[in-house]
Short mmCIF file of C-alpha atoms and ligand atoms in Angstrom, two decimals:
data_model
loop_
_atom_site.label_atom_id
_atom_site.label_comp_id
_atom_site.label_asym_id
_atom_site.label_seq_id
_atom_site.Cartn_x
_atom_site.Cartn_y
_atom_site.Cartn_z
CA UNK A 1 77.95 47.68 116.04
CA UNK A 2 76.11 46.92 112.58
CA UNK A 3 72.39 46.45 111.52
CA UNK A 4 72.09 43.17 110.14
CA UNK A 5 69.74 44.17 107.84
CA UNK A 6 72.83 46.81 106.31
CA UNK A 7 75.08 42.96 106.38
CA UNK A 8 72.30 41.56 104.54
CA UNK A 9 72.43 44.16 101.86
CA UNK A 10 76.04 43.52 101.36
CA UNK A 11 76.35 39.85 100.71
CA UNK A 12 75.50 36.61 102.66
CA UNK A 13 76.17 36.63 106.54
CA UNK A 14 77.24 33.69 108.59
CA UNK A 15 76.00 33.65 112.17
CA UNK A 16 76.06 31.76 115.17
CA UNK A 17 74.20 31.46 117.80
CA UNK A 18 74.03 30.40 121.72
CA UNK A 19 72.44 29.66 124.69
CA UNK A 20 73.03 31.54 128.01
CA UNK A 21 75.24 29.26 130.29
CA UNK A 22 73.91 28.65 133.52
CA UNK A 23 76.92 27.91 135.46
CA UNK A 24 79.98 29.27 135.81
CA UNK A 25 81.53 26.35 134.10
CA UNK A 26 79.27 27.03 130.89
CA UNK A 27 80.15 30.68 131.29
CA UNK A 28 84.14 29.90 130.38
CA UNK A 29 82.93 26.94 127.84
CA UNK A 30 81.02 30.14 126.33
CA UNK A 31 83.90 32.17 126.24
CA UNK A 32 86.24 29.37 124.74
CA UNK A 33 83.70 29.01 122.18
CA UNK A 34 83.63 32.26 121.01
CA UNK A 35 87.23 32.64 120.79
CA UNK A 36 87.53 29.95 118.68
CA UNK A 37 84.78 31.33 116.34
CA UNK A 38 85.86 34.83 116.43
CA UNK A 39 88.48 34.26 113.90
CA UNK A 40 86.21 33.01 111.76
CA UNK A 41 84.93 37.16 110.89
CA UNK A 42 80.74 35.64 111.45
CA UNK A 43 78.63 38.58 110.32
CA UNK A 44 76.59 38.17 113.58
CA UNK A 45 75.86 36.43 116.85
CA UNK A 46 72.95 35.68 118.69
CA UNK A 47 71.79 34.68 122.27
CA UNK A 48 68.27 32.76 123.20
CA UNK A 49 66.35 34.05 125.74
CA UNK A 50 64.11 31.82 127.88
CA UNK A 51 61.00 32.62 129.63
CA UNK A 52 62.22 32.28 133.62
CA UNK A 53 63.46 34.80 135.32
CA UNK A 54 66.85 33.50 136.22
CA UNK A 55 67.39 32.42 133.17
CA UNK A 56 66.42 36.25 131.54
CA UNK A 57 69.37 37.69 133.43
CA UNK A 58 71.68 35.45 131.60
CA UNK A 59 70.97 36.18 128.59
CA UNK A 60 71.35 39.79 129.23
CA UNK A 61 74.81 39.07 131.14
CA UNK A 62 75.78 36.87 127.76
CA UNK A 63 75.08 39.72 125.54
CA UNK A 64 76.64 42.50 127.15
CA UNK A 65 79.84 40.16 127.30
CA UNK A 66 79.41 39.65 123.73
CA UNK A 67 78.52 43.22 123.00
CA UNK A 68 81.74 44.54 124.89
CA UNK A 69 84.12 42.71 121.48
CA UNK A 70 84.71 45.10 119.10
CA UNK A 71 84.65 42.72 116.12
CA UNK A 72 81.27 40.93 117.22
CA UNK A 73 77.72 42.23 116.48
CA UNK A 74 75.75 40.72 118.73
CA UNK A 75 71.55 40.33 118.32
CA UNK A 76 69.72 39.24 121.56
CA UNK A 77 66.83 36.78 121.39
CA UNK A 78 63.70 38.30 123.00
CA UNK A 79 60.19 36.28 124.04
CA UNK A 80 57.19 38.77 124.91
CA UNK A 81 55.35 35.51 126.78
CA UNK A 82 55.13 36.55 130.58
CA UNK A 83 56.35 39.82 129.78
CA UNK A 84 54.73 43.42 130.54
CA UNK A 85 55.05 46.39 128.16
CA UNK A 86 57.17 48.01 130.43
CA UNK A 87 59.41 44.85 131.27
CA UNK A 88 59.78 44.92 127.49
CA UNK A 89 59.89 48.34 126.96
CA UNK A 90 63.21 49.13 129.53
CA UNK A 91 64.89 45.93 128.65
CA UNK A 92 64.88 46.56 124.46
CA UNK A 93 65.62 50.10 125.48
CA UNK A 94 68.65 49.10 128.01
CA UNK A 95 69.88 47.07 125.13
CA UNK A 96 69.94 50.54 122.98
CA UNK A 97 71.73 52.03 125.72
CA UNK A 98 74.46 50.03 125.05
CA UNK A 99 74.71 50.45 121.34
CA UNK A 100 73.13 46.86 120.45
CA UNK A 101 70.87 47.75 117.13
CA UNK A 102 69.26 44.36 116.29
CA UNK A 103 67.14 42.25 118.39
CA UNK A 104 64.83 38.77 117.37
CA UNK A 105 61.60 39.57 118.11
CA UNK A 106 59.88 36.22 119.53
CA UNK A 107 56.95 34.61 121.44
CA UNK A 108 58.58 32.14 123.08
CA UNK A 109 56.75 29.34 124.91
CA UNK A 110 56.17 28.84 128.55
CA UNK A 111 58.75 26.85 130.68
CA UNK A 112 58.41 23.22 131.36
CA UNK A 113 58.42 23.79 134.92
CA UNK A 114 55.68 26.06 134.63
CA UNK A 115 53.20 25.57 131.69
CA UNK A 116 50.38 27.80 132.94
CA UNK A 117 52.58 31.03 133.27
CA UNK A 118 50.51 34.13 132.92
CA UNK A 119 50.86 34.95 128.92
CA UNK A 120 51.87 38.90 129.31
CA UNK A 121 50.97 41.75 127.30
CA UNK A 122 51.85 40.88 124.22
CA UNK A 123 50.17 37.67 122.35
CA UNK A 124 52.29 38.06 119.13
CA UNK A 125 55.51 38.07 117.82
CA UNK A 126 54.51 40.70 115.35
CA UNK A 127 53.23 42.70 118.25
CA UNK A 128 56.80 42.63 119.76
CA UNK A 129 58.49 44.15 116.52
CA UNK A 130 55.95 46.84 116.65
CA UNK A 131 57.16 47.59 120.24
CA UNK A 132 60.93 46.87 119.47
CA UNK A 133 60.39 49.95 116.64
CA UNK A 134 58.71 52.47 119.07
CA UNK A 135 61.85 51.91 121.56
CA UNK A 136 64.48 52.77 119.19
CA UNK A 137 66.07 52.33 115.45
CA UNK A 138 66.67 48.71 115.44
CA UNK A 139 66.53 45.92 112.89
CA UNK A 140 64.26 43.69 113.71
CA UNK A 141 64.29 39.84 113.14
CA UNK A 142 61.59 37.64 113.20
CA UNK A 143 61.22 33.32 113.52
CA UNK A 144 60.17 30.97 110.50
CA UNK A 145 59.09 27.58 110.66
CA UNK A 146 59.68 26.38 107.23
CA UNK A 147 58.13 23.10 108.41
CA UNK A 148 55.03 24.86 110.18
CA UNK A 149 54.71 26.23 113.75
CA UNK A 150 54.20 22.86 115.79
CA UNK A 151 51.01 24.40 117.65
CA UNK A 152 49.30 26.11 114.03
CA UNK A 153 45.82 24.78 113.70
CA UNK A 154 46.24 24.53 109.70
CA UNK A 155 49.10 25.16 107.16
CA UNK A 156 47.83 27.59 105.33
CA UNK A 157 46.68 30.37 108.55
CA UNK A 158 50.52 29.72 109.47
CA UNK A 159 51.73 30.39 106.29
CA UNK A 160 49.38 33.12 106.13
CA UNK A 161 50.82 34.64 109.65
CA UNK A 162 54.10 33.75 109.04
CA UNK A 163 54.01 36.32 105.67
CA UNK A 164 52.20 38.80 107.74
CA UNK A 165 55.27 38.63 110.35
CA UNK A 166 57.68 38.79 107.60
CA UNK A 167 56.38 41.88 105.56
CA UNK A 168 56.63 44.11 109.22
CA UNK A 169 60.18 42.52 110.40
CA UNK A 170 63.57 43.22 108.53
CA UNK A 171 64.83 39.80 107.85
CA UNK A 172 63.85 36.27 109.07
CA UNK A 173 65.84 33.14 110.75
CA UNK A 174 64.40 29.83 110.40
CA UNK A 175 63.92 27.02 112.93
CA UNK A 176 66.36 24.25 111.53
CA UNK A 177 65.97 22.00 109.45
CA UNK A 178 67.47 18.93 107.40
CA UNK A 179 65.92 19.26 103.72
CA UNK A 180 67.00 22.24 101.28
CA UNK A 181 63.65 21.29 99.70
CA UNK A 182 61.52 22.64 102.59
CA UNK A 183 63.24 25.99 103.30
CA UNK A 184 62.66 26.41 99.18
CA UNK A 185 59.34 25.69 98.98
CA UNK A 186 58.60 27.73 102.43
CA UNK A 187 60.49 30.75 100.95
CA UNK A 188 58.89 30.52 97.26
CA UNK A 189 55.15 30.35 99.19
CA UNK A 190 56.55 33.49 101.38
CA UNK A 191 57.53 35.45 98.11
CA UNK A 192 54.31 34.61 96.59
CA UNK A 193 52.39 36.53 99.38
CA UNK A 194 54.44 39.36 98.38
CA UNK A 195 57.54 39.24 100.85
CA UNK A 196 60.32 40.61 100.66
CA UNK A 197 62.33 40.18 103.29
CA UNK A 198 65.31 38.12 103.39
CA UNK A 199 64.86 34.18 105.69
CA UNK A 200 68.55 33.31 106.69
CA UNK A 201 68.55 29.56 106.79
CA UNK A 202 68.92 28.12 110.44
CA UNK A 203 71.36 25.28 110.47
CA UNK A 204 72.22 22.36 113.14
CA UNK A 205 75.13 20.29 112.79
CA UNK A 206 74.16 16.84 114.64
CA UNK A 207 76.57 15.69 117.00
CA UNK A 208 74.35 14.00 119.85
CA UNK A 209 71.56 12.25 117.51
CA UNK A 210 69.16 11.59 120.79
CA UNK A 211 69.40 15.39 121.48
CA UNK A 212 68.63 16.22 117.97
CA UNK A 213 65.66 13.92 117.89
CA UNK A 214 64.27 15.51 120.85
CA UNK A 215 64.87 19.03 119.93
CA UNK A 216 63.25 18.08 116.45
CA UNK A 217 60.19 16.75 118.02
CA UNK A 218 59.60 20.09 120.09
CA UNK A 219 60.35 22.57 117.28
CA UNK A 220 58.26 20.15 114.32
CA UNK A 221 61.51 19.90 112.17
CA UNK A 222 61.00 16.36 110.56
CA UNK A 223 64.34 14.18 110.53
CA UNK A 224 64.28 12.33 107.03
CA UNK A 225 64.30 8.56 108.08
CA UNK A 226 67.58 7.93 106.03
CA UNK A 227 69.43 10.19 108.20
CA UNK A 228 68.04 8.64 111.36
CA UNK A 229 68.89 5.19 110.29
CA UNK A 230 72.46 6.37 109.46
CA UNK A 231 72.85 7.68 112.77
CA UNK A 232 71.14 4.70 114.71
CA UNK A 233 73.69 2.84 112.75
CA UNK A 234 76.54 4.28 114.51
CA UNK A 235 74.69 4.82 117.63
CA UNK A 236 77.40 3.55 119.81
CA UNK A 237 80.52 5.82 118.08
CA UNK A 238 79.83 9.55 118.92
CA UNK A 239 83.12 10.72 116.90
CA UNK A 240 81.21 9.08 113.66
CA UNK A 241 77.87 10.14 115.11
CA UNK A 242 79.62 14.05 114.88
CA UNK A 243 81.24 13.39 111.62
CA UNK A 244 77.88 12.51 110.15
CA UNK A 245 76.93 15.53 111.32
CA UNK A 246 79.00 17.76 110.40
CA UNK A 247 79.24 16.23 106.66
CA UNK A 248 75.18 16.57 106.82
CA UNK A 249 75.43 20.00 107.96
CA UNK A 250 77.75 21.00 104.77
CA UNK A 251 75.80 19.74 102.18
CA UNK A 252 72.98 21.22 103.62
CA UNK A 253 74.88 24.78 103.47
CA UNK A 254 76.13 24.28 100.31
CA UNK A 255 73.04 23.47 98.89
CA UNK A 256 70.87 26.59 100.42
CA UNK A 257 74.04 28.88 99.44
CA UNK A 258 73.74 27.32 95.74
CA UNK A 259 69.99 27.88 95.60
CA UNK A 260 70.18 32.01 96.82
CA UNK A 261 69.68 31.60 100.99
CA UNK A 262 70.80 34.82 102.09
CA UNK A 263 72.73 33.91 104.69
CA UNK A 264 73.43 30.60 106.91
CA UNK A 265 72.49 30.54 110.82
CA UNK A 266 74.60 28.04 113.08
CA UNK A 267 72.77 26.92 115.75
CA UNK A 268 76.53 26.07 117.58
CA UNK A 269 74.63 24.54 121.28
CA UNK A 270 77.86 26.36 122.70
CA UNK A 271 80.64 24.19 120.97
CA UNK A 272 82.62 25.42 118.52
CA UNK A 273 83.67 22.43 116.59
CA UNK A 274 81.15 21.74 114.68
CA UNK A 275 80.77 25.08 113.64
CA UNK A 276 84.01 25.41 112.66
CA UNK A 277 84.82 22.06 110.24
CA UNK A 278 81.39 22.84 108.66
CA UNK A 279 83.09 26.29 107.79
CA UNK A 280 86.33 24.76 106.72
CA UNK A 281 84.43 22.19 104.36
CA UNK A 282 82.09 24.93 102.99
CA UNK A 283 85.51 26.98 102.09
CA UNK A 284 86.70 23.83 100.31
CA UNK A 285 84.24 23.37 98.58
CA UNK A 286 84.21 26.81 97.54
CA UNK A 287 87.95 26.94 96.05
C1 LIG B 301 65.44 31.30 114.95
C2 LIG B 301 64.62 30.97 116.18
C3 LIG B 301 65.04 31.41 117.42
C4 LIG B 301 64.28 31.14 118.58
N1 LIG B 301 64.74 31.58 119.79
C5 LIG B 301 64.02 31.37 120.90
C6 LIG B 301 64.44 31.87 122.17
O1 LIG B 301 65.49 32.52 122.27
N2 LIG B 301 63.66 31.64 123.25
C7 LIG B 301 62.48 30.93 123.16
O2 LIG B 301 61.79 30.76 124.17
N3 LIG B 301 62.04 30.45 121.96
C8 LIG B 301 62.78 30.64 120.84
N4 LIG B 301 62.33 30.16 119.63
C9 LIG B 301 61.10 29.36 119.60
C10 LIG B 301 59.81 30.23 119.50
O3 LIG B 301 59.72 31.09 120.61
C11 LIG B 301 58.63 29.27 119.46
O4 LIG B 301 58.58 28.58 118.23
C12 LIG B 301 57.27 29.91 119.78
O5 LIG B 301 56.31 28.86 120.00
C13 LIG B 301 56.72 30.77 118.66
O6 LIG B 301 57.41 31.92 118.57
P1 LIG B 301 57.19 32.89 117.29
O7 LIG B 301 58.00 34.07 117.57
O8 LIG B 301 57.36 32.16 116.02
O9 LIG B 301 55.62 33.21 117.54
P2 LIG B 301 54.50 33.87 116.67
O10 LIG B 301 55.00 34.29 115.35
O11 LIG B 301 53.80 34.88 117.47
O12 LIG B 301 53.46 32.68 116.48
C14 LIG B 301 53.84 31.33 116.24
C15 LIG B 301 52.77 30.60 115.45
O13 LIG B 301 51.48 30.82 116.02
C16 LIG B 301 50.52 30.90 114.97
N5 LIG B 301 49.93 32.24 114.92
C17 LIG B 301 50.42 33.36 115.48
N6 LIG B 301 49.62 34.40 115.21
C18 LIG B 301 48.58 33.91 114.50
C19 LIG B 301 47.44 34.48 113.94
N7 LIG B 301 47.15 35.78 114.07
N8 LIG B 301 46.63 33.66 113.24
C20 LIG B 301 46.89 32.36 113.11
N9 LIG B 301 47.96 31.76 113.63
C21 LIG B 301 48.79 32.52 114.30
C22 LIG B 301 51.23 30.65 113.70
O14 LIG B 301 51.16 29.29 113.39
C23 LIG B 301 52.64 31.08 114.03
O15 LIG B 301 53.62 30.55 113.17
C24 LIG B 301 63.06 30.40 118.47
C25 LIG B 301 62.64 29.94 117.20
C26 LIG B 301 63.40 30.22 116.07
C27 LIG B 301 62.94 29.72 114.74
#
């Protein structure tokens, strides 16, 4: 196992990251996935974490898969919403137990299913590092919003929390999204409130474009009209739909590796070939 804030001190990591599977179906997708990214060395993986209780158990099942490959670090997702200190407390510390040293300290937002769920003990990701640090030595990641959190009453108190986050976690993932000109800006205005800490760039290669709109909408990533009209364009042809994608996704990459992002975050939705041609185009591009 590795701190990623020790990977992040060595050069630029490449990550991916996915979503507990809920059926035993997803479960060997997952694993077919990951062993076609393995051989790819990625400096980390990660695994979301949702706010029902089913789904909770998953995640932990996911990660303790993951965490049982020697050559994969693996970082669970944690949300402190509906949560107790002690829920919190024994799960991080379980997750010590079995030598996993970085966890992503998150909020999280209630289910659909049940929008009213009792918030929990915790109101704050920033509260959640603190408690991730009392359980044990473990390098603690935090979520940007380059674009803004979706629910913020004003850009600037977000920006303002956002920094605050920052300055007590040891490195930063973005939400994704599509211009290299927002995660700039956002990181410039985080450096000029005096942090530090290094914002790995989240990154989603398109290859269902409805998906991607919807996930946009929820997370307040703005798709640049251009790239909507190219994919409405090819609406009906999901191999060019994916190809746009992917072609999207690598300039992207390129791009944030050009202008000093410390390290690129695949958001892979489980499926690994995406992933992997954006990897093979970012290597030819490099030679
Ligand atoms: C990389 C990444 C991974 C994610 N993984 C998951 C996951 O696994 N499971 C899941 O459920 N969700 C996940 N999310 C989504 C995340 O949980 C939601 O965006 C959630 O609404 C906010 O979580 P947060 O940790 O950013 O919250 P926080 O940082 O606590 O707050 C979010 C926003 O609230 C506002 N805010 C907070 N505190 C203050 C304050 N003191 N003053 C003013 N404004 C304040 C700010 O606008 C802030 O940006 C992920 C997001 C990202 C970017």
């Amino acid at each position: 196992m590795t701190k990623i804030a020790e990977l992040l001190d060595q050069g630029k990591t490449l990550s991916f990251e996915f979503f507990p599977p809920k059926t035993d179906k997803g479960r060997d997708r997952l694993r077919e996935t990951i062993t076609e990214l393995e051989p790819l060395e990625p400096s980390f993986t990660s695994v979301t974490y949702g706010a029902g209780g089913s789904t909770r158990e998953r995640t932990v099942d996911a990660v303790t898969e993951l965490n049982e490959s020697d050559s994969i670090t693996v970082m669970p997702h944690l949300t402190c919403i509906g949560h107790t200190r002690e829920e919190l407390t024994e799960l991080v510390g379980a997750y010590g137990r079995q030598g996993i040293q970085n966890v992503l300290a998150l909020r999280g937002d209630p289910p659909k299913d049940a929008p009213d769920m009792e918030p929990g003990d915790l109101e704050r990701a920033a509260e959640l590092v603190e408690l991730v640090r009392e359980v044990g030595d473990f390098s603690v990641g935090v979520a940007a919003h380059p674009e803004g959190h979706p629910l913020a009453p004003d850009m600037e108190s977000d920006r303002q929390h956002q920094a605050a986050k920052l300055k007590v976690a040891d490195f930063g993932v973005t939400q994704f999204f599509f211009r290299v000109e927002d995660y700039l800006r956002f990181v410039d205005e985080m450096e000029r409130r005096g942090v530090e800490t290094p914002i790995i760039a989240g990154v989603i290669p398109i290859t269902d474009a409805n998906q991607i709109q919807r996930f946009a909408a929820m997370s307040g990533a703005d798709m640049p009209s251009e790239l909507v009209e190219r994919l409405d364009a090819h609406a009906d042809d999901p191999d060019e739909v994916r190809r746009i994608g992917v072609d999207v996704a690598t300039e992207l990459s390129d791009r944030l590796l050009a202008e000093g992002a410390p390290g690129l975050h695949i958001y892979t939705l489980n499926r690994a070939e995406a992933p992997r041609a954006v990897h093979e185009n970012l290597e030819l591009v490099a030679a």
